[in-house]
mmCIF file of C-alpha atoms in Angstrom:
data_model
loop_
_atom_site.group_PDB
_atom_site.id
_atom_site.type_symbol
_atom_site.label_atom_id
_atom_site.label_comp_id
_atom_site.label_asym_id
_atom_site.label_seq_id
_atom_site.Cartn_x
_atom_site.Cartn_y
_atom_site.Cartn_z
ATOM 1 C CA MET D 30 17.062 73.486 -35.007
ATOM 2 C CA LYS D 31 17.733 76.007 -32.224
ATOM 3 C CA LYS D 32 20.202 73.604 -30.619
ATOM 4 C CA LEU D 33 22.064 73.257 -33.904
ATOM 5 C CA ILE D 34 22.327 77.044 -34.334
ATOM 6 C CA ILE D 35 23.474 77.517 -30.731
ATOM 7 C CA CYS D 36 26.098 74.757 -31.147
ATOM 8 C CA ALA D 37 27.329 76.341 -34.390
ATOM 9 C CA ILE D 38 27.636 79.747 -32.701
ATOM 10 C CA CYS D 39 29.541 78.169 -29.786
ATOM 11 C CA VAL D 40 31.932 76.394 -32.153
ATOM 12 C CA ILE D 41 32.577 79.605 -34.112
ATOM 13 C CA CYS D 42 33.163 81.583 -30.903
ATOM 14 C CA GLY D 43 35.489 78.857 -29.620
ATOM 15 C CA LEU D 44 37.511 78.844 -32.801
ATOM 16 C CA THR D 45 37.946 82.606 -32.863
ATOM 17 C CA SER D 46 39.024 82.730 -29.213
ATOM 18 C CA ALA D 47 41.442 79.838 -29.719
ATOM 19 C CA SER D 48 43.437 81.696 -32.332
ATOM 20 C CA ALA D 49 47.200 81.527 -31.922
ATOM 21 C CA GLN D 50 48.535 83.928 -29.385
ATOM 22 C CA LYS D 51 51.876 85.532 -30.029
ATOM 23 C CA PHE D 52 54.530 85.646 -27.361
ATOM 24 C CA ALA D 53 58.197 86.514 -27.097
ATOM 25 C CA LEU D 54 61.129 86.349 -24.701
ATOM 26 C CA VAL D 55 63.509 89.024 -23.487
ATOM 27 C CA ASP D 56 66.707 88.583 -21.517
ATOM 28 C CA MET D 57 66.802 91.466 -19.029
ATOM 29 C CA GLU D 58 70.339 90.610 -17.878
ATOM 30 C CA TYR D 59 71.585 90.882 -21.456
ATOM 31 C CA ILE D 60 69.700 94.134 -22.018
ATOM 32 C CA LEU D 61 70.920 95.719 -18.787
ATOM 33 C CA LYS D 62 74.549 94.686 -19.418
ATOM 34 C CA ASN D 63 74.398 96.542 -22.723
ATOM 35 C CA ILE D 64 73.088 99.797 -21.258
ATOM 36 C CA PRO D 65 75.984 101.982 -20.051
ATOM 37 C CA ALA D 66 73.725 104.032 -17.748
ATOM 38 C CA TYR D 67 72.841 100.858 -15.847
ATOM 39 C CA GLU D 68 76.501 99.942 -15.394
ATOM 40 C CA ARG D 69 77.283 103.476 -14.159
ATOM 41 C CA ALA D 70 74.357 103.377 -11.732
ATOM 42 C CA ASN D 71 75.501 100.007 -10.398
ATOM 43 C CA GLU D 72 79.038 101.303 -9.889
ATOM 44 C CA GLN D 73 77.714 104.385 -8.123
ATOM 45 C CA LEU D 74 75.586 102.207 -5.827
ATOM 46 C CA ASN D 75 78.562 99.955 -5.051
ATOM 47 C CA GLN D 76 80.746 102.936 -4.143
ATOM 48 C CA VAL D 77 78.174 104.541 -1.871
ATOM 49 C CA SER D 78 77.402 101.155 -0.289
ATOM 50 C CA LYS D 79 81.090 100.589 0.512
ATOM 51 C CA LYS D 80 81.382 104.095 1.974
ATOM 52 C CA TRP D 81 78.342 103.613 4.204
ATOM 53 C CA GLN D 82 79.453 100.133 5.238
ATOM 54 C CA ALA D 83 82.819 101.592 6.291
ATOM 55 C CA GLU D 84 80.996 104.108 8.510
ATOM 56 C CA VAL D 85 78.948 101.350 10.141
ATOM 57 C CA ASP D 86 82.062 99.181 10.568
ATOM 58 C CA ALA D 87 83.918 102.083 12.215
ATOM 59 C CA LEU D 88 81.155 102.503 14.807
ATOM 60 C CA THR D 89 81.028 98.746 15.424
ATOM 61 C CA THR D 90 84.796 98.693 15.928
ATOM 62 C CA GLU D 91 84.533 101.590 18.384
ATOM 63 C CA ALA D 92 81.903 99.676 20.359
ATOM 64 C CA GLN D 93 84.107 96.573 20.402
ATOM 65 C CA THR D 94 87.102 98.623 21.563
ATOM 66 C CA LEU D 95 85.030 100.187 24.348
ATOM 67 C CA TYR D 96 83.917 96.708 25.428
ATOM 68 C CA LYS D 97 87.475 95.308 25.433
ATOM 69 C CA ASN D 98 88.710 98.269 27.444
ATOM 70 C CA TYR D 99 85.820 97.796 29.860
ATOM 71 C CA GLN D 100 86.696 94.120 30.333
ATOM 72 C CA ASN D 101 90.326 95.016 31.055
ATOM 73 C CA GLU D 102 89.389 97.718 33.576
ATOM 74 C CA VAL D 103 86.281 96.219 35.178
ATOM 75 C CA VAL D 104 88.032 95.082 38.370
ATOM 76 C CA PHE D 105 89.369 98.582 39.032
ATOM 77 C CA LEU D 106 86.086 100.454 38.426
ATOM 78 C CA SER D 107 83.462 101.534 40.915
ATOM 79 C CA GLN D 108 79.787 100.675 40.354
ATOM 80 C CA GLU D 109 79.128 104.153 38.942
ATOM 81 C CA GLN D 110 82.070 103.917 36.565
ATOM 82 C CA LYS D 111 80.986 100.424 35.453
ATOM 83 C CA LYS D 112 77.480 101.680 34.784
ATOM 84 C CA ALA D 113 78.797 104.677 32.825
ATOM 85 C CA LYS D 114 81.079 102.484 30.694
ATOM 86 C CA GLN D 115 78.300 99.959 30.069
ATOM 87 C CA ASP D 116 75.944 102.740 29.023
ATOM 88 C CA ALA D 117 78.593 104.121 26.654
ATOM 89 C CA ILE D 118 79.082 100.684 25.069
ATOM 90 C CA VAL D 119 75.330 100.156 24.646
ATOM 91 C CA ALA D 120 74.933 103.648 23.195
ATOM 92 C CA LYS D 121 77.741 103.038 20.665
ATOM 93 C CA GLU D 122 76.241 99.676 19.651
ATOM 94 C CA LYS D 123 72.820 101.301 19.265
ATOM 95 C CA GLU D 124 74.345 104.103 17.201
ATOM 96 C CA ALA D 125 75.948 101.525 14.873
ATOM 97 C CA ALA D 126 72.687 99.584 14.552
ATOM 98 C CA ASP D 127 70.694 102.765 13.875
ATOM 99 C CA LEU D 128 73.170 103.881 11.224
ATOM 100 C CA LYS D 129 73.044 100.453 9.566
ATOM 101 C CA LYS D 130 69.246 100.596 9.525
ATOM 102 C CA LYS D 131 69.311 104.148 8.146
ATOM 103 C CA TYR D 132 71.585 103.179 5.268
ATOM 104 C CA PHE D 133 70.675 99.549 4.562
ATOM 105 C CA GLY D 134 67.191 99.056 6.025
ATOM 106 C CA PRO D 135 64.085 98.296 3.947
ATOM 107 C CA ASP D 136 63.396 102.003 3.463
ATOM 108 C CA GLY D 137 67.010 103.042 3.882
ATOM 109 C CA GLU D 138 69.152 105.403 1.891
ATOM 110 C CA LEU D 139 70.551 102.640 -0.339
ATOM 111 C CA PHE D 140 67.046 101.537 -1.310
ATOM 112 C CA LYS D 141 66.040 105.121 -2.095
ATOM 113 C CA LYS D 142 69.182 105.720 -4.133
ATOM 114 C CA ARG D 143 68.750 102.447 -6.039
ATOM 115 C CA THR D 144 65.147 103.367 -6.807
ATOM 116 C CA ALA D 145 66.119 106.858 -7.972
ATOM 117 C CA LEU D 146 68.874 105.529 -10.261
ATOM 118 C CA MET D 147 67.234 102.376 -11.616
ATOM 119 C CA THR D 148 63.580 103.348 -12.069
ATOM 120 C CA PRO D 149 64.156 105.614 -15.098
ATOM 121 C CA ILE D 150 66.202 102.885 -16.821
ATOM 122 C CA GLN D 151 63.594 100.222 -16.058
ATOM 123 C CA ASP D 152 60.775 102.499 -17.239
ATOM 124 C CA GLU D 153 62.613 103.155 -20.497
ATOM 125 C CA ILE D 154 63.067 99.408 -21.078
ATOM 126 C CA TYR D 155 59.440 98.703 -20.211
ATOM 127 C CA THR D 156 58.268 101.348 -22.681
ATOM 128 C CA ALA D 157 60.453 99.885 -25.452
ATOM 129 C CA VAL D 158 59.194 96.354 -24.758
ATOM 130 C CA LYS D 159 55.586 97.583 -24.712
ATOM 131 C CA ASP D 160 56.064 99.449 -28.003
ATOM 132 C CA ILE D 161 57.498 96.332 -29.654
ATOM 133 C CA ALA D 162 54.661 94.212 -28.241
ATOM 134 C CA ASP D 163 52.069 96.642 -29.606
ATOM 135 C CA LEU D 164 53.806 96.833 -32.975
ATOM 136 C CA ARG D 165 54.167 93.060 -33.410
ATOM 137 C CA GLY D 166 50.938 92.032 -31.650
ATOM 138 C CA TYR D 167 52.490 90.083 -28.772
ATOM 139 C CA GLN D 168 50.086 89.202 -25.981
ATOM 140 C CA LEU D 169 52.823 87.943 -23.659
ATOM 141 C CA ILE D 170 56.514 88.716 -23.227
ATOM 142 C CA LEU D 171 58.479 86.703 -20.666
ATOM 143 C CA ASP D 172 61.839 87.505 -19.090
ATOM 144 C CA ARG D 173 64.148 84.573 -19.681
ATOM 145 C CA ALA D 174 66.615 85.855 -17.057
ATOM 146 C CA SER D 175 64.147 85.625 -14.175
ATOM 147 C CA ASP D 176 63.255 82.424 -12.373
ATOM 148 C CA THR D 177 60.036 81.724 -14.214
ATOM 149 C CA GLY D 178 60.834 78.139 -15.016
ATOM 150 C CA ILE D 179 61.576 78.629 -18.706
ATOM 151 C CA ILE D 180 63.561 75.562 -19.674
ATOM 152 C CA PHE D 181 64.025 76.400 -23.338
ATOM 153 C CA GLY D 182 63.284 79.438 -25.431
ATOM 154 C CA SER D 183 63.947 79.551 -29.134
ATOM 155 C CA PRO D 184 66.269 82.365 -30.222
ATOM 156 C CA LYS D 185 63.685 83.107 -32.917
ATOM 157 C CA ILE D 186 61.286 84.541 -30.317
ATOM 158 C CA ASP D 187 63.936 86.425 -28.283
ATOM 159 C CA ILE D 188 63.477 90.161 -28.885
ATOM 160 C CA SER D 189 66.259 91.379 -26.559
ATOM 161 C CA SER D 190 68.390 92.742 -29.402
ATOM 162 C CA GLU D 191 65.383 94.525 -30.856
ATOM 163 C CA VAL D 192 64.691 96.145 -27.477
ATOM 164 C CA LEU D 193 68.299 97.380 -27.331
ATOM 165 C CA ARG D 194 68.018 98.818 -30.856
ATOM 166 C CA LYS D 195 64.774 100.553 -29.900
ATOM 167 C CA LEU D 196 66.560 102.065 -26.887
ATOM 168 C CA GLY D 197 69.358 103.307 -29.162
ATOM 169 C CA TYR D 198 72.064 100.860 -28.137
ATOM 170 C CA SER D 199 73.738 98.679 -30.702
ATOM 171 C CA ASN D 200 74.701 95.193 -29.635
#
């Protein structure tokens, strides 16, 4: 009798935990393309990136010019002059590399600027998605735009347009 009661309890617990879970899809690319602040931030990042790249390129060009001049003059230079020119070339190359690292390195200025511009937008989207998930009872929301291996997603479960409406953007 005890075994029968325990089995019945296990079956009931199994059935309640196996209830249908709700999930949805969002398309972050679609959402971000429809947010003007994101487009402005991207444009701002592109402009500053081009400006900084031009600075790095200018220093690299200077180093190359110094090297070419050194090659043309090397036969006429004394050992001291050769050493001085070589040191100047190495210093210019190091300056270009340091500037590139400062702007484009893992913790560089571009990364910091991207974080400062994009984080508020991403947080706003996350909050809207979370609110919709809480409201509709979704346990899982996947991003169809990322490489998660989603082969097919029904448009019926895509809540991207709803997220945009929640953010105040019409689509």
